[in-house]
CSV table of C-alpha atoms and ligand atoms in Angstrom, one decimal:
chain,number,residue,atom,x,y,z
M,1,MET,CA,-5.9,4.2,35.2
M,2,LYS,CA,-6.0,1.1,33.0
M,3,ASP,CA,-8.8,1.4,30.4
M,4,HIS,CA,-7.9,-1.1,27.7
M,5,PHE,CA,-6.3,-4.6,27.6
M,6,THR,CA,-2.8,-5.2,26.3
M,7,ILE,CA,-1.6,-8.6,25.2
M,8,ASP,CA,-0.2,-9.2,28.7
M,9,ASP,CA,-3.8,-9.7,29.7
M,10,LEU,CA,-4.6,-12.3,27.1
M,11,ASP,CA,-4.0,-16.0,26.9
M,12,LEU,CA,-3.0,-16.5,23.3
M,13,ALA,CA,-2.0,-20.2,23.2
M,14,GLY,CA,-3.9,-22.0,20.5
M,15,ARG,CA,-6.2,-19.0,20.1
M,16,THR,CA,-7.1,-17.5,16.7
M,17,VAL,CA,-6.3,-13.8,16.6
M,18,ILE,CA,-7.4,-11.2,14.1
M,19,TYR,CA,-4.4,-8.9,14.1
M,20,ARG,CA,-5.3,-5.5,12.4
M,21,VAL,CA,-2.2,-3.5,11.5
M,22,ASP,CA,-1.3,-0.4,9.5
M,23,ILE,CA,1.3,-1.5,7.0
M,24,ASN,CA,0.2,1.1,4.4
M,25,CYS,CA,3.6,1.7,2.7
M,26,PRO,CA,4.9,4.3,0.3
M,27,LEU,CA,5.5,2.6,-3.1
M,28,LEU,CA,8.0,3.3,-6.0
M,29,GLU,CA,5.9,4.7,-8.8
M,30,GLU,CA,7.7,2.9,-11.6
M,31,THR,CA,7.7,-0.6,-10.2
M,32,LEU,CA,5.0,-0.5,-7.4
M,33,GLU,CA,7.5,-2.1,-5.1
M,34,LEU,CA,7.5,-1.1,-1.4
M,35,ALA,CA,9.7,2.0,-1.1
M,36,ASN,CA,9.9,1.9,2.7
M,37,ASP,CA,9.0,-1.1,4.9
M,38,ASN,CA,9.2,0.8,8.2
M,39,ARG,CA,5.6,0.0,9.2
M,40,ILE,CA,6.1,-3.7,8.5
M,41,ARG,CA,9.2,-3.7,10.7
M,42,GLU,CA,7.2,-2.0,13.4
M,43,MET,CA,4.6,-4.7,13.6
M,44,LEU,CA,7.2,-7.5,14.0
M,45,PRO,CA,7.7,-7.4,17.7
M,46,THR,CA,3.9,-8.0,18.3
M,47,LEU,CA,3.8,-10.6,15.6
M,48,LYS,CA,6.8,-12.5,16.9
M,49,GLU,CA,5.5,-12.4,20.4
M,50,MET,CA,2.1,-13.7,19.4
M,51,LEU,CA,3.6,-16.5,17.4
M,52,ALA,CA,6.0,-17.5,20.2
M,53,ARG,CA,3.0,-17.7,22.5
M,54,LYS,CA,1.5,-20.1,20.0
M,55,ALA,CA,-1.3,-17.9,18.6
M,56,LYS,CA,-2.8,-18.5,15.2
M,57,VAL,CA,-2.6,-15.1,13.5
M,58,ILE,CA,-4.8,-13.6,10.8
M,59,ILE,CA,-3.2,-10.4,9.7
M,60,LEU,CA,-5.7,-7.9,8.4
M,61,ALA,CA,-4.4,-4.7,6.7
M,62,HIS,CA,-4.9,-2.1,4.0
M,63,GLN,CA,-2.8,-0.4,1.4
M,64,SER,CA,-3.8,3.0,0.1
M,65,ARG,CA,-7.5,3.5,-1.0
M,66,PRO,CA,-9.6,2.3,-4.0
M,67,GLY,CA,-8.9,4.4,-7.0
M,68,GLU,CA,-5.4,5.6,-6.0
M,69,TRP,CA,-2.3,4.6,-8.1
M,70,ASP,CA,-0.8,2.9,-5.1
M,71,TYR,CA,-3.8,0.8,-4.3
M,72,ILE,CA,-2.3,-2.7,-4.7
M,73,PRO,CA,-2.9,-6.2,-3.2
M,74,LEU,CA,-1.0,-7.2,-0.1
M,75,ASP,CA,1.1,-10.0,-1.6
M,76,LYS,CA,4.2,-7.9,-1.5
M,77,HIS,CA,3.6,-6.9,2.1
M,78,ALA,CA,3.2,-10.6,3.0
M,79,ARG,CA,6.4,-11.5,1.2
M,80,ARG,CA,8.3,-8.7,3.0
M,81,THR,CA,6.8,-9.8,6.3
M,82,SER,CA,7.9,-13.4,5.7
M,83,GLU,CA,11.5,-12.3,4.8
M,84,LEU,CA,11.8,-10.0,7.9
M,85,LEU,CA,10.2,-12.6,10.2
M,86,GLY,CA,12.2,-15.5,8.9
M,87,GLN,CA,9.0,-17.5,8.6
M,88,GLU,CA,6.5,-17.9,5.8
M,89,VAL,CA,3.4,-15.8,6.1
M,90,PRO,CA,1.2,-17.0,3.2
M,91,TYR,CA,-0.9,-14.4,1.4
M,92,VAL,CA,-4.6,-15.3,1.0
M,93,ASN,CA,-6.3,-13.4,-1.7
M,94,ASP,CA,-9.7,-13.4,0.1
M,95,LEU,CA,-11.2,-11.8,3.2
M,96,TYR,CA,-14.0,-14.1,4.5
M,97,GLY,CA,-15.0,-16.3,1.5
M,98,GLU,CA,-14.2,-20.0,1.1
M,99,GLU,CA,-10.5,-19.5,0.5
M,100,ALA,CA,-10.0,-17.4,3.6
M,101,HIS,CA,-12.2,-19.8,5.6
M,102,LYS,CA,-10.0,-22.8,4.6
M,103,ALA,CA,-6.7,-21.0,5.3
M,104,ILE,CA,-7.9,-19.9,8.7
M,105,VAL,CA,-9.2,-23.2,9.9
M,106,ALA,CA,-5.9,-24.8,8.6
M,107,LEU,CA,-3.8,-22.4,10.7
M,108,ARG,CA,-1.5,-24.1,13.2
M,109,PRO,CA,-0.4,-22.6,16.6
M,110,GLY,CA,2.6,-20.3,15.9
M,111,ALA,CA,1.6,-19.7,12.2
M,112,ALA,CA,0.3,-16.5,10.5
M,113,ILE,CA,-1.5,-15.6,7.2
M,114,MET,CA,-2.2,-12.3,5.6
M,115,LEU,CA,-5.6,-11.6,4.1
M,116,ARG,CA,-6.4,-9.5,1.1
M,117,ASN,CA,-6.4,-5.7,1.2
M,118,VAL,CA,-9.4,-5.1,3.5
M,119,ARG,CA,-10.3,-1.9,1.6
M,120,ASP,CA,-11.5,-4.2,-1.2
M,121,GLU,CA,-14.5,-4.9,1.0
M,122,PRO,CA,-17.4,-2.5,0.1
M,123,GLY,CA,-18.4,-0.9,3.4
M,124,GLU,CA,-14.9,-1.0,4.9
M,125,MET,CA,-14.3,2.7,4.3
M,126,GLU,CA,-17.7,3.8,5.6
M,127,LYS,CA,-17.5,6.0,8.7
M,128,ARG,CA,-19.9,4.2,11.1
M,129,SER,CA,-20.2,3.3,14.8
M,130,MET,CA,-18.7,0.2,16.2
M,131,GLU,CA,-22.1,-1.4,16.6
M,132,GLU,CA,-23.1,-0.6,13.0
M,133,HIS,CA,-19.8,-2.1,11.7
M,134,ALA,CA,-20.3,-5.1,13.9
M,135,GLY,CA,-23.3,-6.0,11.7
M,136,SER,CA,-21.1,-6.1,8.6
M,137,LEU,CA,-20.3,-9.4,6.8
M,138,LEU,CA,-16.6,-8.9,7.4
M,139,VAL,CA,-17.0,-8.8,11.2
M,140,LYS,CA,-19.8,-11.4,11.4
M,141,GLU,CA,-18.0,-14.0,9.2
M,142,LEU,CA,-14.4,-13.5,10.5
M,143,SER,CA,-15.3,-13.2,14.1
M,144,LYS,CA,-17.0,-16.7,13.9
M,145,LEU,CA,-13.5,-18.0,13.1
M,146,ALA,CA,-11.5,-16.0,15.7
M,147,ASP,CA,-11.2,-15.8,19.5
M,148,ILE,CA,-9.4,-12.4,19.9
M,149,TYR,CA,-8.9,-9.1,18.2
M,150,ILE,CA,-5.6,-7.3,18.5
M,151,ASN,CA,-5.2,-3.8,17.1
M,152,ASP,CA,-1.7,-2.4,16.3
M,153,ALA,CA,-2.9,0.1,13.6
M,154,PHE,CA,-2.0,3.3,15.3
M,155,GLY,CA,-1.4,5.0,11.9
M,156,ALA,CA,-5.1,4.5,11.1
M,157,ALA,CA,-6.4,5.0,14.7
M,158,HIS,CA,-8.2,8.2,13.6
M,159,ARG,CA,-10.5,6.2,11.2
M,160,SER,CA,-13.9,4.8,12.1
M,161,GLN,CA,-13.6,2.1,9.6
M,162,CYS,CA,-15.1,-1.4,9.8
M,163,SER,CA,-12.0,-3.6,10.4
M,164,LEU,CA,-10.6,-1.0,12.8
M,165,ILE,CA,-13.5,-0.6,15.2
M,166,GLY,CA,-16.1,-3.3,14.4
M,167,PHE,CA,-14.5,-6.3,15.9
M,168,GLN,CA,-14.1,-4.7,19.3
M,169,ALA,CA,-17.9,-4.9,19.6
M,170,VAL,CA,-17.9,-8.7,19.5
M,171,LEU,CA,-14.5,-10.1,20.5
M,172,PRO,CA,-12.2,-9.7,23.5
M,173,SER,CA,-9.8,-7.0,22.2
M,174,SER,CA,-6.5,-5.5,23.1
M,175,THR,CA,-3.7,-3.2,21.8
M,176,GLY,CA,-0.6,-4.8,20.3
M,177,ARG,CA,2.9,-3.8,21.4
M,178,LEU,CA,3.2,-1.0,18.8
M,179,MET,CA,-0.1,0.6,19.7
M,180,GLU,CA,0.9,0.3,23.4
M,181,LYS,CA,4.2,2.0,22.7
M,182,GLU,CA,2.7,4.8,20.6
M,183,LEU,CA,0.1,5.6,23.3
M,184,LYS,CA,2.6,5.5,26.1
M,185,ALA,CA,5.1,7.8,24.3
M,186,LEU,CA,2.4,10.4,23.6
M,187,GLU,CA,1.0,10.2,27.1
M,188,THR,CA,4.6,10.8,28.4
M,189,VAL,CA,4.8,13.9,26.3
M,190,PHE,CA,1.4,15.2,27.1
M,191,THR,CA,1.4,14.5,30.8
M,192,SER,CA,5.1,14.9,31.4
M,193,SER,CA,6.3,16.4,34.6
M,194,SER,CA,9.7,16.8,32.9
M,195,HIS,CA,9.9,20.4,32.0
M,196,PRO,CA,10.9,22.5,30.1
M,197,CYS,CA,8.8,20.8,27.5
M,198,ILE,CA,9.2,22.2,24.0
M,199,PHE,CA,7.1,21.6,20.9
M,200,VAL,CA,8.5,22.2,17.5
M,201,LEU,CA,5.6,22.6,15.0
M,202,GLY,CA,6.2,22.8,11.3
M,203,GLY,CA,4.4,21.7,8.2
M,204,ALA,CA,1.6,23.5,6.3
M,205,LYS,CA,-1.6,23.4,8.3
M,206,PHE,CA,-2.1,26.8,9.8
M,207,SER,CA,-5.5,26.1,11.3
M,208,ASP,CA,-4.3,22.9,13.0
M,209,ALA,CA,-1.2,24.6,14.3
M,210,ILE,CA,-3.4,27.3,15.9
M,211,LYS,CA,-5.4,24.7,17.7
M,212,VAL,CA,-2.3,22.7,18.8
M,213,VAL,CA,-0.6,25.9,20.2
M,214,ASP,CA,-3.7,26.9,22.0
M,215,ARG,CA,-4.0,23.5,23.6
M,216,VAL,CA,-0.4,22.8,24.6
M,217,LEU,CA,0.3,26.3,25.9
M,218,GLY,CA,-3.2,26.8,27.4
M,219,GLN,CA,-3.1,23.5,29.3
M,220,GLY,CA,0.5,23.8,30.4
M,221,ILE,CA,1.6,20.8,28.4
M,222,ALA,CA,4.4,22.8,26.7
M,223,ASP,CA,6.5,25.6,28.1
M,224,ARG,CA,7.3,26.9,24.6
M,225,VAL,CA,6.3,26.3,21.1
M,226,ILE,CA,8.9,26.8,18.3
M,227,MET,CA,7.1,27.5,15.0
M,228,VAL,CA,8.9,26.6,11.8
M,229,GLY,CA,8.0,25.9,8.1
M,230,LEU,CA,4.9,27.3,6.5
M,231,VAL,CA,3.0,27.6,9.8
M,232,ALA,CA,5.8,30.0,11.0
M,233,ASN,CA,5.3,32.1,7.9
M,234,ALA,CA,1.6,32.2,8.5
M,235,PHE,CA,2.1,33.4,12.1
M,236,LEU,CA,4.6,36.0,10.8
M,237,LYS,CA,2.1,37.2,8.3
M,238,ALA,CA,-0.6,37.3,10.9
M,239,LYS,CA,1.7,39.6,12.9
M,240,GLY,CA,1.8,42.0,10.0
M,241,VAL,CA,5.0,40.9,8.3
M,242,ALA,CA,4.7,41.1,4.5
M,243,LEU,CA,6.5,38.0,3.1
M,244,GLY,CA,6.4,38.6,-0.6
M,245,GLU,CA,4.0,37.2,-3.2
M,246,LYS,CA,5.6,33.8,-3.8
M,247,SER,CA,5.7,32.9,0.0
M,248,GLU,CA,2.3,34.2,0.6
M,249,ARG,CA,0.7,32.3,-2.3
M,250,ASN,CA,1.3,29.0,-0.4
M,251,LEU,CA,-0.6,30.3,2.6
M,252,MET,CA,-3.6,31.8,0.8
M,253,LYS,CA,-6.1,28.9,1.4
M,254,GLU,CA,-5.7,28.8,5.1
M,255,PHE,CA,-5.2,32.5,5.6
M,256,THR,CA,-8.8,33.2,6.6
M,257,ASP,CA,-9.9,36.2,8.8
M,258,GLU,CA,-10.8,33.7,11.5
M,259,ASN,CA,-7.4,32.1,11.5
M,260,ILE,CA,-5.6,35.4,11.5
M,261,ARG,CA,-7.6,36.5,14.5
M,262,ALA,CA,-7.0,33.3,16.3
M,263,ALA,CA,-3.2,33.4,15.7
M,264,SER,CA,-3.0,37.1,16.8
M,265,ARG,CA,-4.9,36.3,19.9
M,266,LEU,CA,-2.5,33.5,20.8
M,267,MET,CA,0.5,35.8,20.2
M,268,GLU,CA,-1.0,38.4,22.5
M,269,MET,CA,-1.8,35.8,25.2
M,270,TYR,CA,1.4,33.8,25.1
M,271,GLY,CA,3.8,36.3,23.5
M,272,GLY,CA,7.3,35.1,24.6
M,273,ARG,CA,6.3,31.4,24.7
M,274,ILE,CA,5.7,31.3,20.9
M,275,GLU,CA,9.0,31.4,19.1
M,276,LEU,CA,9.0,32.6,15.6
M,277,PRO,CA,12.0,32.8,13.2
M,278,PHE,CA,13.7,36.3,13.0
M,279,ASP,CA,15.5,35.4,9.8
M,280,VAL,CA,14.6,33.2,6.8
M,281,ALA,CA,16.3,31.4,3.9
M,282,LEU,CA,15.2,32.6,0.5
M,283,GLU,CA,15.8,30.6,-2.7
M,284,VAL,CA,17.7,32.9,-5.1
M,285,ASP,CA,18.6,31.3,-8.5
M,286,GLY,CA,18.6,27.8,-6.9
M,287,ALA,CA,20.8,28.9,-4.0
M,288,ARG,CA,20.2,29.7,-0.3
M,289,LEU,CA,20.3,33.3,0.8
M,290,ASP,CA,19.7,34.0,4.5
M,291,VAL,CA,18.1,37.4,5.2
M,292,PRO,CA,16.6,39.0,8.3
M,293,ILE,CA,12.8,39.4,8.5
M,294,SER,CA,13.3,43.1,8.2
M,295,ASP,CA,14.5,42.5,4.6
M,296,LEU,CA,11.0,41.1,3.6
M,297,PRO,CA,8.9,41.2,1.5
M,298,SER,CA,10.9,39.5,-1.2
M,299,ASP,CA,10.2,38.3,-4.7
M,300,HIS,CA,12.1,35.1,-3.9
M,301,PRO,CA,10.4,32.3,-2.0
M,302,ILE,CA,11.1,31.4,1.6
M,303,HIS,CA,12.2,27.8,1.8
M,304,ASP,CA,13.7,27.4,5.3
M,305,ILE,CA,14.1,29.2,8.6
M,306,GLY,CA,17.2,31.3,8.7
M,307,ILE,CA,20.5,30.1,10.2
M,308,GLY,CA,20.3,32.6,13.1
M,309,SER,CA,16.9,31.5,14.1
M,310,ALA,CA,17.9,27.8,13.8
M,311,ARG,CA,20.8,28.5,16.2
M,312,ALA,CA,18.6,30.3,18.7
M,313,PHE,CA,16.1,27.4,18.6
M,314,VAL,CA,18.9,24.9,19.1
M,315,GLU,CA,19.8,26.8,22.3
M,316,ILE,CA,16.2,26.5,23.6
M,317,LEU,CA,16.2,22.8,22.7
M,318,ARG,CA,19.5,22.2,24.5
M,319,ASP,CA,17.8,22.9,27.9
M,320,ALA,CA,14.6,20.9,27.1
M,321,CYS,CA,13.7,17.8,29.1
M,322,THR,CA,10.8,16.9,26.8
M,323,VAL,CA,10.7,17.6,23.1
M,324,PHE,CA,8.0,16.9,20.6
M,325,MET,CA,8.7,17.5,16.9
M,326,SER,CA,6.3,17.3,14.0
M,327,GLY,CA,6.6,18.9,10.5
M,328,PRO,CA,9.7,20.0,8.7
M,329,ALA,CA,11.2,23.6,9.1
M,330,GLY,CA,11.7,24.0,5.3
M,331,LYS,CA,11.7,22.4,1.9
M,332,ILE,CA,13.9,19.5,2.9
M,333,GLU,CA,13.7,18.0,-0.5
M,334,ILE,CA,15.7,20.8,-2.0
M,335,ASP,CA,19.5,20.8,-1.3
M,336,GLY,CA,20.6,23.4,1.2
M,337,PHE,CA,17.1,24.0,2.6
M,338,GLU,CA,17.1,21.0,4.9
M,339,LEU,CA,19.6,22.8,7.2
M,340,GLY,CA,17.0,24.3,9.6
M,341,THR,CA,15.3,20.9,10.1
M,342,GLN,CA,18.6,19.1,10.5
M,343,LEU,CA,19.9,21.4,13.1
M,344,LEU,CA,16.7,21.3,15.1
M,345,MET,CA,16.6,17.5,15.0
M,346,GLU,CA,20.2,17.1,16.0
M,347,ALA,CA,19.6,19.4,19.0
M,348,ALA,CA,16.4,17.5,20.0
M,349,VAL,CA,18.3,14.2,20.4
M,350,VAL,CA,21.3,15.4,22.4
M,351,GLY,CA,21.3,15.2,26.2
M,352,GLY,CA,18.9,13.1,28.2
M,353,SER,CA,15.6,14.7,27.0
M,354,PHE,CA,12.6,12.5,26.2
M,355,SER,CA,12.2,13.2,22.5
M,356,VAL,CA,9.4,12.2,20.2
M,357,ILE,CA,9.1,12.7,16.5
M,358,GLY,CA,6.2,12.0,14.2
M,359,GLY,CA,4.7,12.7,10.8
M,360,GLY,CA,5.7,10.9,7.6
M,361,HIS,CA,7.9,13.7,6.1
M,362,THR,CA,9.5,14.5,9.4
M,363,VAL,CA,10.5,10.9,10.1
M,364,SER,CA,11.9,10.4,6.6
M,365,ALA,CA,14.0,13.6,7.0
M,366,ALA,CA,15.3,12.2,10.4
M,367,GLN,CA,16.2,9.0,8.6
M,368,ARG,CA,18.1,10.9,6.0
M,369,PHE,CA,20.0,12.9,8.6
M,370,GLY,CA,20.9,9.7,10.5
M,371,CYS,CA,19.4,10.8,13.8
M,372,CYS,CA,16.1,8.9,13.7
M,373,ASP,CA,17.4,6.1,16.0
M,374,ARG,CA,18.4,8.7,18.6
M,375,PHE,CA,14.9,9.9,19.3
M,376,SER,CA,13.3,8.3,22.3
M,377,TYR,CA,10.3,7.5,20.2
M,378,VAL,CA,9.5,7.7,16.5
M,379,SER,CA,5.8,7.6,15.8
M,380,THR,CA,4.3,5.6,12.8
M,381,GLY,CA,1.4,8.0,12.8
M,382,GLY,CA,0.6,10.8,10.4
M,383,GLY,CA,-3.1,11.7,10.4
M,384,ALA,CA,-3.6,9.8,13.7
M,385,LEU,CA,-0.9,11.8,15.4
M,386,GLU,CA,-2.4,15.1,14.1
M,387,THR,CA,-5.8,14.0,15.5
M,388,TYR,CA,-4.2,13.2,18.9
M,389,LEU,CA,-2.3,16.5,18.9
M,390,LEU,CA,-5.5,18.4,18.4
M,391,GLY,CA,-6.9,16.7,21.6
M,392,LYS,CA,-9.5,14.7,19.7
M,393,THR,CA,-10.3,11.1,20.6
M,394,LEU,CA,-9.1,8.3,18.4
M,395,PRO,CA,-12.0,6.0,17.4
M,396,VAL,CA,-9.8,2.8,17.5
M,397,VAL,CA,-8.7,3.6,21.0
M,398,GLU,CA,-12.2,4.4,22.1
M,399,ALA,CA,-13.4,1.1,20.7
M,400,LEU,CA,-10.7,-0.8,22.6
M,401,LYS,CA,-11.9,1.0,25.8
M,402,THR,CA,-15.5,0.0,25.1
M,403,ALA,CA,-14.4,-3.6,24.7
M,404,TYR,CA,-12.4,-3.5,27.9
M,405,LEU,CA,-15.3,-2.2,29.9
M,406,ARG,CA,-17.6,-4.9,28.5
M,407,GLU,CA,-15.2,-7.7,29.3
M,408,THR,CA,-14.2,-6.4,32.8
M,409,SER,CA,-17.9,-5.9,33.8
M,410,LYS,CA,-18.5,-9.6,32.9
M,411,ARG,CA,-15.9,-10.8,35.5
L,501,3PG,C1,-2.2,6.4,6.6
L,501,3PG,O1,-1.1,6.0,6.1
L,501,3PG,O2,-2.5,7.6,6.6
L,501,3PG,C2,-3.0,5.4,7.3
L,501,3PG,O3,-2.7,4.1,6.8
L,501,3PG,C3,-4.5,5.7,7.1
L,501,3PG,O4,-4.8,5.7,5.7
L,501,3PG,P1,-5.8,6.7,5.1
L,501,3PG,O5,-5.3,8.1,5.4
L,501,3PG,O6,-5.9,6.3,3.6
L,501,3PG,O7,-7.1,6.4,5.8
L,502,MG,MG1,-3.5,9.2,5.5
């Protein structure tokens, strides 16, 4: 059932739109130039459509957080946006003061500006309700100059920050095309009738992995979960496999009694539906050495799933109709240890399955392996995606729903 507006529901011609995006980009440390402009590219379809429909667009965005080395102004983002769009998007070094005010009232239909890093505003980062944020100067001053609020910031949808949820309290609000695509792709995976549905979970967060496995197997979302990376090691250890000191050191923080108990319980309940590696790749003097689990513990660190396990998982993925993949299988930044991740990704994109990949590291790995474009959908979310996977609500989506209810009840 429809519970939020999309831009199909809005008349944009001549309207002033506050367009909140997530174009938080990784930077090159030496030059502070944008290292990857993927998130800027991902907002372009919505931006182009709004401009073609003669909206006046105020782009509102953040980069990093105050105090971080990569906390920079958005002039570079505005320049890259202009280049990719083929139309000048002036950068305005202000949020709601005189300079911003002048630039906004001077906007012509079909033109856009980008305002200053919104995290420069004290109060932006505070976690508050949408009503509380609606009382902020940022929302009060900017909403006076605008007619509509459009949110495409899926990557930040797990944050209850001022510019992300405050405007929905006072302006007609909708998703942008990117937010719409993200939510649709996730909904397809999580409510898919296309089975078998296989989740491949990697990365480092044992406690999150436990919750996700519990949810997706318990609710019949996934038929099987393939565990890889550090979370697979944690499940193996919970099963009683001694890995060796170096591999166990990485797990220590999350390896609480509570997590061990929860993982053991899941393995008892879902046994055959949780796939764990039966061999691993150790790093021995800089080279890869594949050994069966029975050869553990080892003094050498585990840096990938073993080739035998990777091949067995590839077979499972071959028959899948829906695949969701998040988190690498090994240390993809070290030569030779990207193999498990690469084989799994290549298997996920063959055939006609609906395949979704997400998480910053996983997506850059897919780009390196050249298979990124072959996934049905590539999510721009990191933390937001994790929040969604855990079954928690996304404050930005909730605020859009509240705005929808308010507007539709007026009609
Ligand atoms: C991100 O890249 O994680 C989003 O832009 C949100 O940023 P944050 O984690 O600093 O809130
Ligand atoms: Mg983050």
